[in-house]
Structure formats: C-alpha cells, structure tokens
Amino acid sequence: MSRIIPIAVHTFKESVREKVLYSLVLFAILLMAAGILFGTISVGVNEIVLINLGLTAISVFGLLIAIFIGISLVWKELERRTIYNVLSRPVARWEFIIGKYLGLALTLLVNTAMMTAAFYIVLWWEMGRLGAGDLAPLEAIYFILLELALVVGLALLFSTISTPVLSAIFSFSLYLVGNLLDDLRDFGERSGSAAVGLLARGLALILPDFGAFSAISQAAHGQMIPAYRVLSNSLYALLYVTVLVSAAILIFEERELQ
Amino acid sequence: MSARPPIVVILTVALAGSVLLRGQIHRAALAAELEPVVYVRSGETLRRFSLGYEGLLADFYWTRAVQYFGRERLAGNSRFERLDALLRATVALDPHLLIAYRFGAIFLAEKPPAGAGRPDEALALIRRGIGANPGYWRLWQDLGFIYYWDLRDYRHAALAFEAGSRQPGAGVWMKTLAASVAAQGGELDTSRLLWTEVLREAGNDTIRRGALEHLGAIKAAQDITRINRALDLFCQQRGHPASQLKDLVQAGILAEQPTDPSGVPYVLGLDGKAALGPGSRINLDLAR
Amino acid sequence: MWAVETSALTKDYRAGFWRNRSQRALDRLDLTIEPGEIFGLLGPNGAGKTTTLKLLLRLIFPTSGHATVLGRPVSDLRSHARIGYLPENPSFYDHLTAAEFMQYAGWLAGLDSRTRRLRTGELLDRVGLAASAGLAVRKFSKGMVQRLGIAQALVHDPELLILDEPMSGLDPLGRRQVRDLILELRRQGKTFLFSTHILSDAETLCDRMAILDRGRLRGSGSLREILGAASSATELILENPQPAALDALAHFTTAAVRTGDRVRLEIAAEADLPTVLRTALDADARIVALNPIKLSLEDYFVARLGSRENASGPIADKSSVQAPKAEAARR
C-alpha cells in the first residue's frame, strides 16, 4: 500500500518538470491580466468579465494540462520500458496506477492553486478590494478541480490502452459529449426508434456528466452554490473517478510487458 | 553562394503581397456588409456548445453589442439591424447579465439617431430579463419607463412601476411614481420624476448625459409654460401684451430674466409666446 | 527449497494481424536453480531467455505451467522484495540523476530514507559511478547505464539476482569488474540467474546452465554434463606428414585439416592414442603437438544448434579431407 506514495511523488516531480506546464500557466495568468483591458472596451461588466475570464482560463488550461500529461502517464512508462524499474519491485499493478493518478492530481492541484492566487491578485488589483463576497469563485474553482479529477481519470484510462494521440482525441471527445448529455437525452426521448432512444438515454446516464460542474457564470454573479449541489457533485466525482481508475487497473492487470 | 538574399527578398515580397491582399479583402467585405459580426441563429444552441464557458461568451457578445452600437452611431447609421440579435445571443448565454437587458433596452428604445427606435424589441428584451430575474426591481422600472416614454402607454407603465415597487430592495419612490403615472401620465412633473431617478442611478456617462438632456428639456418646457402664464397675467393686468420678457421682470411678475438650463435667456417669439433663445442647446422634443 | 523452480512453463503469443495465430515462445520448460549458485541461461536470440526471466518476474503471464521463486509462486509479489532485476537494454528516467534514481528504486523496494541514502552511495561507488552520481541519466553512456542497472538491482540487498545480459555494453574492464562482483556476491550467499549469449562468460562463471533454442530446453546441467563424452577426444598436429603416414593413421582419425604445412588430426578414442603415436613415429612423421580437445560451448552450439551467429572466426573446412573411417570401410 505504501508503494503508492513514492510513485505519486515521482509522478508529481516528473510532471512539474514539463516545460509546457509552465508555458500554459504563464499564459493563463497573462490572460487574466488582460481581462483588465477587456473591461475598458465593454460597458459595466468589469468584475463580471474578470471573474468569467479568470475562471474560464483556470478551467481551460487545467483541462489542457490534465489531458496533455495524463495521456502519456502510463504509455510513456510502457514505451520507454521504465516500467520494469517499478514492477520488478514489490509493487502491485494497482498501486502503480493509483500512484500515477494521485501524482497527476497533485500536479493539477498545485497548478490550480497558483492560477487561483494569480486570479485573486488580478481581481484585487482591478476592483481595489477583496472581501467575503469574493468567495463565490472559490466554489466554482472547486468544481473545476472535480472536473479535472475526472478528466485525469479519463486520460489515465486511455493511457493504458492507446497511444497519446488517440488518447487525447478520446479524452477531448468525451469532455465535449459530457457537456451535452442533456441534448443526448432529449435526442433519445424524441427519437422515433425505441432502441436508439434507449441507447441514447442509457449513454446519457453512463457517460461522465461534465455539465453538472459548470458554475463559472454563477460565480461571476456572486451567487453561492447550494450545499446539496456541492455534496452531490463531490460524491459523483468520487464515484466516477473510482470507476475510471478501477477500469484502468483492470486493464493494466492483464497487460503483458513486452 | 549564399541562398540568403533571394530568400529574404521572396519573404518580403510575399508578406507585402499578403498584407495588401488582406486589406483588399477586408474593404470588399465591408462594402458588401459582410461585417465580421457573428450572427447567431439560436442562442440556445450557442449556449449548449459553450461547454460551461457561456459566461465568458456572454461577455464577449455583450462587448460586441456595445461596440456595434457605438460604431453604428458614429457612422450615423440609425438602423442598428443586428443589435437585437446580438443582445438576444448575450442574454441567452447569460440570463443574469442584467446590464445587457438594461442598456440593451435603452439602445433599442431610444429614438434615432441615439438609438434604434424599436421600443417593441426593447420591451421583449426587458420582459425576458424579468422572466429570468423576477426579483430585480430595476428591470420593472425599465419596463415602466419604456411603456411611459416610448409607447405612452400610461396604464401599463403604472402597473410596471407598481409591480417593481413590491420587489425586494425597490426604491421608495417607485410607489410614488406608480401613483403619479396612474393619475397624471404624460404630465411633465411625472416625467421629471422619472428622469431624475434615471439620472441618480446612471452608471454611465451616455445615460447621464441623456437624462440631463431630457431633464433640461422638461425644465425648459415647464419654464416656457410658466413664462406663458406670466405673459397672460401681464396682458390681463396691463391690457396689452408684453413686447419683451424684460417687461415681465419690471412688472414684478417674474423675479428675474429667465434663462433656460443651458444658460441661454428665453425670448419672446413672434407668436407672442415664450421660446428658446438663439444658441440654446435645449431640444424641446426631448420633453415629450 | 529451490531458489527458482519451473514446471512445464509455457508461453504462447498471439501473432498475426487478427491475433489468431499462436507462436510458442517457451515450451514446457522444467528448470531448477539451487540457492547460492550461479546459473546461466544460454541460447541464440529469440530462444526464449528473456521470456523466461520476465515470466519469473510476472512481467508477462504464463500460458500454462507453474513457476516458483524463493519458495513462493510467481504471482506472489512479496518475493520481489528479495529479487533484483536487470532488464535487457535497461532504461531509466531520463530526468533523474543517478543518485535520485537509486533513491527512488530504494524507496520502491521499501527501504527507509537513511538506508536508501547509504546504499545509494555504497553501490554507485561499487559500480564505479560515484563521480557521476549527480549527473542526469540522460547523459549516460551505454556502459554507465549498464552499471547503474547493476547498482539498482542490488539496492535492496536481494537474495536472488535475475540479470538479462548483464555484460552487454561493457568494455572488457567493465566485464571483468562485473564478473568479480558476481563472484564476490555469490560468496556472500546470493543466487544468480543470468542470461547471456556470450559463451565465454557462461563458461567461466556458471555453476550450471540451461540451453534454450526456439523455446525449447536443449540441455541443462554443469558444463561437463552438457558437453558430455565428446570432451575426451585428442588432437594430433603433424608437420609435413607423408601421405603414407596419413593413410596409416586414417583408421583412427575422425577429422583431418591441413593448414599450410601442418595437418591437424582428431582422434576420437582415447584408447587409440598409444597406437596412433607409435604409428606416427614409425612413419617418421614430425609431431608438433598432442593435446586433449577441450570441446567448447561454442562448438557445442555450432554443432547442436547450427546457428552461425554463435561461432566466431573462420569455419574450419572439414570437408577438405575425406572422412577417413568411411574410406577405410570402403576398402
């Protein structure tokens, strides 16, 4: 059990060395700062724009990092044969997978924290004050983190089966579809064929529901998210991540290391 | 022999060519009115494909709307055809972007050249805003305003002000206004109440200036009425009309030479009624 | 208790585009390795050596058969704490330094932080990488990588070492050092199982060995047992012998090769030696040398496995002189 920690720490350190990570974070921060200019070309939406832009940047760049690093998490170790260093030790395959997941999750947590700090600095700079009323974005950021946890799980799962390019495509596609589940369900209900309807409605229940986590617009209007929604989303994320990581473990347990 | 010089030349020529061509294409597009304004068929579709980023997209569309409005106004273009579509896209993406409803309604309702002169579209927008934000009293205020000022529908205006006065945080004067409109819709005093309130909470120079202009016109109109009454009184007392406004001052009917809010003294018109002096910046149409 | 025991261990791979054809990489291997011995796994490329080692470490799974390592079935990962593995062409995390990698390896093996640090320093020194401890692995030469590989296999002081081509990439000095290291560690009681296709290494190091060819076990045991009775032959080298002399000796000779003015004769039966010598002397043949033939593993390979890549040097032209026995039989 305790082998998970060295693997997680190692994965974290390795991810943090990725130069792309820094470029993306820097870009996100620049974008937030540019949000200050945004307010001057529009009317009356200064604070709203800053929050929308900042949170969108945190979400989008977090997504990019999660997918970019996630898709080669397992694949790289297999491809470069460094996996032998790990699995020849008393390390179970499931420990390897969970360690990898936690390492990347930690990386994203640190990134998001950095971007959140930058966000609040920009907000404070522009609005001249920072108070209890500015906590709403934190809730949205929490939801973003939950989303990222799911995306990392997806990327990890695909990383055990396919090459990085395919994994990236699948992960992005699932993220897209996961935001359109309501439409999928509507489509199923309105479809003429019973089989298609059943399939569509079934898929809408099984595929990851990313739409449930969107709270950026609410945060921009200073609305706090009701507690029950925070709880249910947290639970959903936990369960779904468990599903994804378990699937990855199942697949990896059968994998022969040529 | 180095390949550098010829390659540099080729690069420069190609860049110049592409820049010129870009300019051409852009001019042709403008001429054909294929302006790069993103046209939207359905706000709902747009919202769906925003993947959770609809807040930012709404801000983007709002900015587009503002810029479009500004650009068209500067160009003296009073049609503002795409304004409604842009505003509808904005609020479809963010139904709680209150400023889009409020300013949008003003842009739509104001008579040209200041606005699009489409009070019915403005009404639809405000109603939509109320539907998504029923507790926000200012939207009711705006609704009442449009009914009052642009449609002269004093009954509905009074109802709107009344409904708004019952919402949380509503200004106390809303009730007064509702009563006033119900009793004397169209009276200058009522209008002044309205515009005073608009001026007070104006968050933007354009609106502030507009409110001041309206208030100035209303004041001027009321002044003129007052001066005309004074003229009548003079005629009754002296048995002949005054030849100039100074007479009224001498006769003690008026305390001093009246000047309009723009600082220009009123004059006696050829028809024997008070009128704005030459060089006055007041536009009396704005009183109505 | 055996250090390693396999019983009918078999591995099939699915080949072909539709994965419908089966390719047998290892066929019912039975093997035992005693604790404290150095055991060699030999064979040409593709014989199944790496497959066997990977099966023992559960990096791949057997199609049928069993194997135990240090008394536990292969599926029990606990034995990994007592096994050190060096894969063929090892690759490590490029971005780490040698010391960082060793620490990570130690951590994974379950060592505490103090032990990790100590062992890292010790082992890097032992394999001659002390000066490169702070160098990124990315910058290592092949020889350095190999040394690091040996160090990481030893970081947790394992009982059993499973090494796939441990000498690969090392210069002669390096190979000598590794050889000495293996011998020294064996003296401490460790068991070694290593695969190689360098036969001289196997000859000098291994107590016992197994020879694989195309997935099948072709022979196992000590060097003596494998080479068998064929090692009792003798070579007789004559200078400028008369044809008459050669004819006289033809009866005893199993092979004859002429090189310049020397002729080398192989005499199969040791018992014939006295007669052969007398015959040669009687014929006034000039005897240059009389040596027992040490049949080398290489010869064994060439003969039994018929693989060209295992022989080095020119192939002796054994057909230049007729097989004398057959000639004699015809007369």
mmCIF file of N, CA and C in Angstrom, chain A residues 141-189:
data_model
loop_
_atom_site.group_PDB
_atom_site.id
_atom_site.type_symbol
_atom_site.label_atom_id
_atom_site.label_comp_id
_atom_site.label_asym_id
_atom_site.label_seq_id
_atom_site.Cartn_x
_atom_site.Cartn_y
_atom_site.Cartn_z
ATOM 1 N N ILE A 141 -14.130 27.169 -8.552
ATOM 2 C CA ILE A 141 -12.816 26.536 -8.731
ATOM 3 C C ILE A 141 -12.825 25.123 -8.163
ATOM 4 N N TYR A 142 -13.520 24.943 -7.064
ATOM 5 C CA TYR A 142 -13.639 23.597 -6.505
ATOM 6 C C TYR A 142 -14.295 22.671 -7.520
ATOM 7 N N PHE A 143 -15.339 23.155 -8.158
ATOM 8 C CA PHE A 143 -15.997 22.346 -9.173
ATOM 9 C C PHE A 143 -15.065 22.063 -10.344
ATOM 10 N N ILE A 144 -14.269 23.060 -10.704
ATOM 11 C CA ILE A 144 -13.304 22.849 -11.782
ATOM 12 C C ILE A 144 -12.337 21.741 -11.393
ATOM 13 N N LEU A 145 -11.910 21.758 -10.128
ATOM 14 C CA LEU A 145 -10.992 20.716 -9.668
ATOM 15 C C LEU A 145 -11.642 19.339 -9.773
ATOM 16 N N LEU A 146 -12.917 19.266 -9.416
ATOM 17 C CA LEU A 146 -13.615 17.983 -9.524
ATOM 18 C C LEU A 146 -13.636 17.514 -10.975
ATOM 19 N N GLU A 147 -13.913 18.470 -11.863
ATOM 20 C CA GLU A 147 -13.910 18.150 -13.289
ATOM 21 C C GLU A 147 -12.560 17.621 -13.733
ATOM 22 N N LEU A 148 -11.512 18.322 -13.303
ATOM 23 C CA LEU A 148 -10.173 17.918 -13.702
ATOM 24 C C LEU A 148 -9.852 16.527 -13.170
ATOM 25 N N ALA A 149 -10.321 16.245 -11.957
ATOM 26 C CA ALA A 149 -10.084 14.912 -11.395
ATOM 27 C C ALA A 149 -10.674 13.851 -12.321
ATOM 28 N N LEU A 150 -11.846 14.130 -12.859
ATOM 29 C CA LEU A 150 -12.475 13.203 -13.793
ATOM 30 C C LEU A 150 -11.671 13.083 -15.083
ATOM 31 N N VAL A 151 -11.243 14.235 -15.602
ATOM 32 C CA VAL A 151 -10.509 14.217 -16.868
ATOM 33 C C VAL A 151 -9.199 13.451 -16.727
ATOM 34 N N VAL A 152 -8.529 13.640 -15.583
ATOM 35 C CA VAL A 152 -7.295 12.901 -15.359
ATOM 36 C C VAL A 152 -7.578 11.406 -15.371
ATOM 37 N N GLY A 153 -8.686 11.031 -14.735
ATOM 38 C CA GLY A 153 -9.067 9.626 -14.730
ATOM 39 C C GLY A 153 -9.271 9.100 -16.136
ATOM 40 N N LEU A 154 -9.943 9.903 -16.961
ATOM 41 C CA LEU A 154 -10.174 9.502 -18.342
ATOM 42 C C LEU A 154 -8.856 9.337 -19.090
ATOM 43 N N ALA A 155 -8.021 10.370 -18.972
ATOM 44 C CA ALA A 155 -6.751 10.337 -19.694
ATOM 45 C C ALA A 155 -5.915 9.144 -19.250
ATOM 46 N N LEU A 156 -5.919 8.884 -17.943
ATOM 47 C CA LEU A 156 -5.171 7.741 -17.417
ATOM 48 C C LEU A 156 -5.691 6.440 -18.008
ATOM 49 N N LEU A 157 -7.002 6.303 -18.019
ATOM 50 C CA LEU A 157 -7.612 5.090 -18.558
ATOM 51 C C LEU A 157 -7.197 4.880 -20.009
ATOM 52 N N PHE A 158 -7.313 5.919 -20.804
ATOM 53 C CA PHE A 158 -6.930 5.770 -22.207
ATOM 54 C C PHE A 158 -5.440 5.520 -22.348
ATOM 55 N N SER A 159 -4.671 6.100 -21.432
ATOM 56 C CA SER A 159 -3.223 5.923 -21.494
ATOM 57 C C SER A 159 -2.832 4.455 -21.346
ATOM 58 N N THR A 160 -3.674 3.669 -20.673
ATOM 59 C CA THR A 160 -3.325 2.263 -20.524
ATOM 60 C C THR A 160 -3.658 1.453 -21.768
ATOM 61 N N ILE A 161 -4.483 2.028 -22.651
ATOM 62 C CA ILE A 161 -4.878 1.258 -23.815
ATOM 63 C C ILE A 161 -4.249 1.734 -25.105
ATOM 64 N N SER A 162 -4.134 3.072 -25.281
ATOM 65 C CA SER A 162 -3.763 3.531 -26.615
ATOM 66 C C SER A 162 -2.671 4.583 -26.590
ATOM 67 N N THR A 163 -2.275 4.987 -27.789
ATOM 68 C CA THR A 163 -1.192 5.953 -27.930
ATOM 69 C C THR A 163 -1.671 7.348 -27.521
ATOM 70 N N PRO A 164 -0.748 8.236 -27.216
ATOM 71 C CA PRO A 164 -1.125 9.574 -26.758
ATOM 72 C C PRO A 164 -2.079 10.311 -27.697
ATOM 73 N N VAL A 165 -1.840 10.241 -28.983
ATOM 74 C CA VAL A 165 -2.694 10.998 -29.903
ATOM 75 C C VAL A 165 -4.138 10.534 -29.795
ATOM 76 N N LEU A 166 -4.340 9.220 -29.849
ATOM 77 C CA LEU A 166 -5.698 8.689 -29.740
ATOM 78 C C LEU A 166 -6.304 9.009 -28.387
ATOM 79 N N SER A 167 -5.486 8.872 -27.346
ATOM 80 C CA SER A 167 -5.993 9.165 -26.000
ATOM 81 C C SER A 167 -6.465 10.596 -25.908
ATOM 82 N N ALA A 168 -5.700 11.507 -26.515
ATOM 83 C CA ALA A 168 -6.085 12.922 -26.476
ATOM 84 C C ALA A 168 -7.422 13.098 -27.178
ATOM 85 N N ILE A 169 -7.558 12.500 -28.344
ATOM 86 C CA ILE A 169 -8.806 12.636 -29.097
ATOM 87 C C ILE A 169 -9.985 12.082 -28.299
ATOM 88 N N PHE A 170 -9.816 10.881 -27.729
ATOM 89 C CA PHE A 170 -10.908 10.295 -26.950
ATOM 90 C C PHE A 170 -11.264 11.163 -25.753
ATOM 91 N N SER A 171 -10.234 11.632 -25.057
ATOM 92 C CA SER A 171 -10.485 12.422 -23.851
ATOM 93 C C SER A 171 -11.242 13.698 -24.196
ATOM 94 N N PHE A 172 -10.776 14.410 -25.217
ATOM 95 C CA PHE A 172 -11.463 15.640 -25.612
ATOM 96 C C PHE A 172 -12.897 15.347 -26.033
ATOM 97 N N SER A 173 -13.045 14.277 -26.814
ATOM 98 C CA SER A 173 -14.391 13.946 -27.290
ATOM 99 C C SER A 173 -15.323 13.655 -26.133
ATOM 100 N N LEU A 174 -14.831 12.896 -25.162
ATOM 101 C CA LEU A 174 -15.693 12.584 -24.024
ATOM 102 C C LEU A 174 -16.015 13.840 -23.224
ATOM 103 N N TYR A 175 -15.070 14.757 -23.144
ATOM 104 C CA TYR A 175 -15.334 16.002 -22.433
ATOM 105 C C TYR A 175 -16.431 16.772 -23.142
ATOM 106 N N LEU A 176 -16.339 16.803 -24.455
ATOM 107 C CA LEU A 176 -17.343 17.501 -25.245
ATOM 108 C C LEU A 176 -18.720 16.877 -25.050
ATOM 109 N N VAL A 177 -18.783 15.557 -25.248
ATOM 110 C CA VAL A 177 -20.064 14.869 -25.117
ATOM 111 C C VAL A 177 -20.611 15.011 -23.698
ATOM 112 N N GLY A 178 -19.676 14.957 -22.725
ATOM 113 C CA GLY A 178 -20.090 15.062 -21.327
ATOM 114 C C GLY A 178 -20.751 16.384 -20.984
ATOM 115 N N ASN A 179 -20.535 17.381 -21.849
ATOM 116 C CA ASN A 179 -21.194 18.660 -21.641
ATOM 117 C C ASN A 179 -22.536 18.732 -22.348
ATOM 118 N N LEU A 180 -22.822 17.740 -23.163
ATOM 119 C CA LEU A 180 -24.036 17.764 -23.974
ATOM 120 C C LEU A 180 -24.982 16.635 -23.630
ATOM 121 N N LEU A 181 -24.850 16.105 -22.424
ATOM 122 C CA LEU A 181 -25.655 14.940 -22.071
ATOM 123 C C LEU A 181 -27.151 15.236 -22.079
ATOM 124 N N ASP A 182 -27.524 16.467 -21.724
ATOM 125 C CA ASP A 182 -28.961 16.789 -21.754
ATOM 126 C C ASP A 182 -29.507 16.660 -23.166
ATOM 127 N N ASP A 183 -28.712 17.133 -24.116
ATOM 128 C CA ASP A 183 -29.148 17.029 -25.503
ATOM 129 C C ASP A 183 -29.218 15.587 -25.948
ATOM 130 N N LEU A 184 -28.272 14.792 -25.452
ATOM 131 C CA LEU A 184 -28.265 13.381 -25.818
ATOM 132 C C LEU A 184 -29.545 12.726 -25.321
ATOM 133 N N ARG A 185 -29.910 13.087 -24.098
ATOM 134 C CA ARG A 185 -31.109 12.500 -23.521
ATOM 135 C C ARG A 185 -32.360 12.957 -24.278
ATOM 136 N N ASP A 186 -32.395 14.263 -24.584
ATOM 137 C CA ASP A 186 -33.533 14.782 -25.361
ATOM 138 C C ASP A 186 -33.640 14.074 -26.691
ATOM 139 N N PHE A 187 -32.489 13.912 -27.313
ATOM 140 C CA PHE A 187 -32.451 13.236 -28.603
ATOM 141 C C PHE A 187 -33.032 11.837 -28.465
ATOM 142 N N GLY A 188 -32.632 11.159 -27.380
ATOM 143 C CA GLY A 188 -33.144 9.824 -27.152
ATOM 144 C C GLY A 188 -34.654 9.818 -26.967
ATOM 145 N N GLU A 189 -35.135 10.807 -26.218
ATOM 146 C CA GLU A 189 -36.576 10.836 -25.961
ATOM 147 C C GLU A 189 -37.373 11.172 -27.199
#
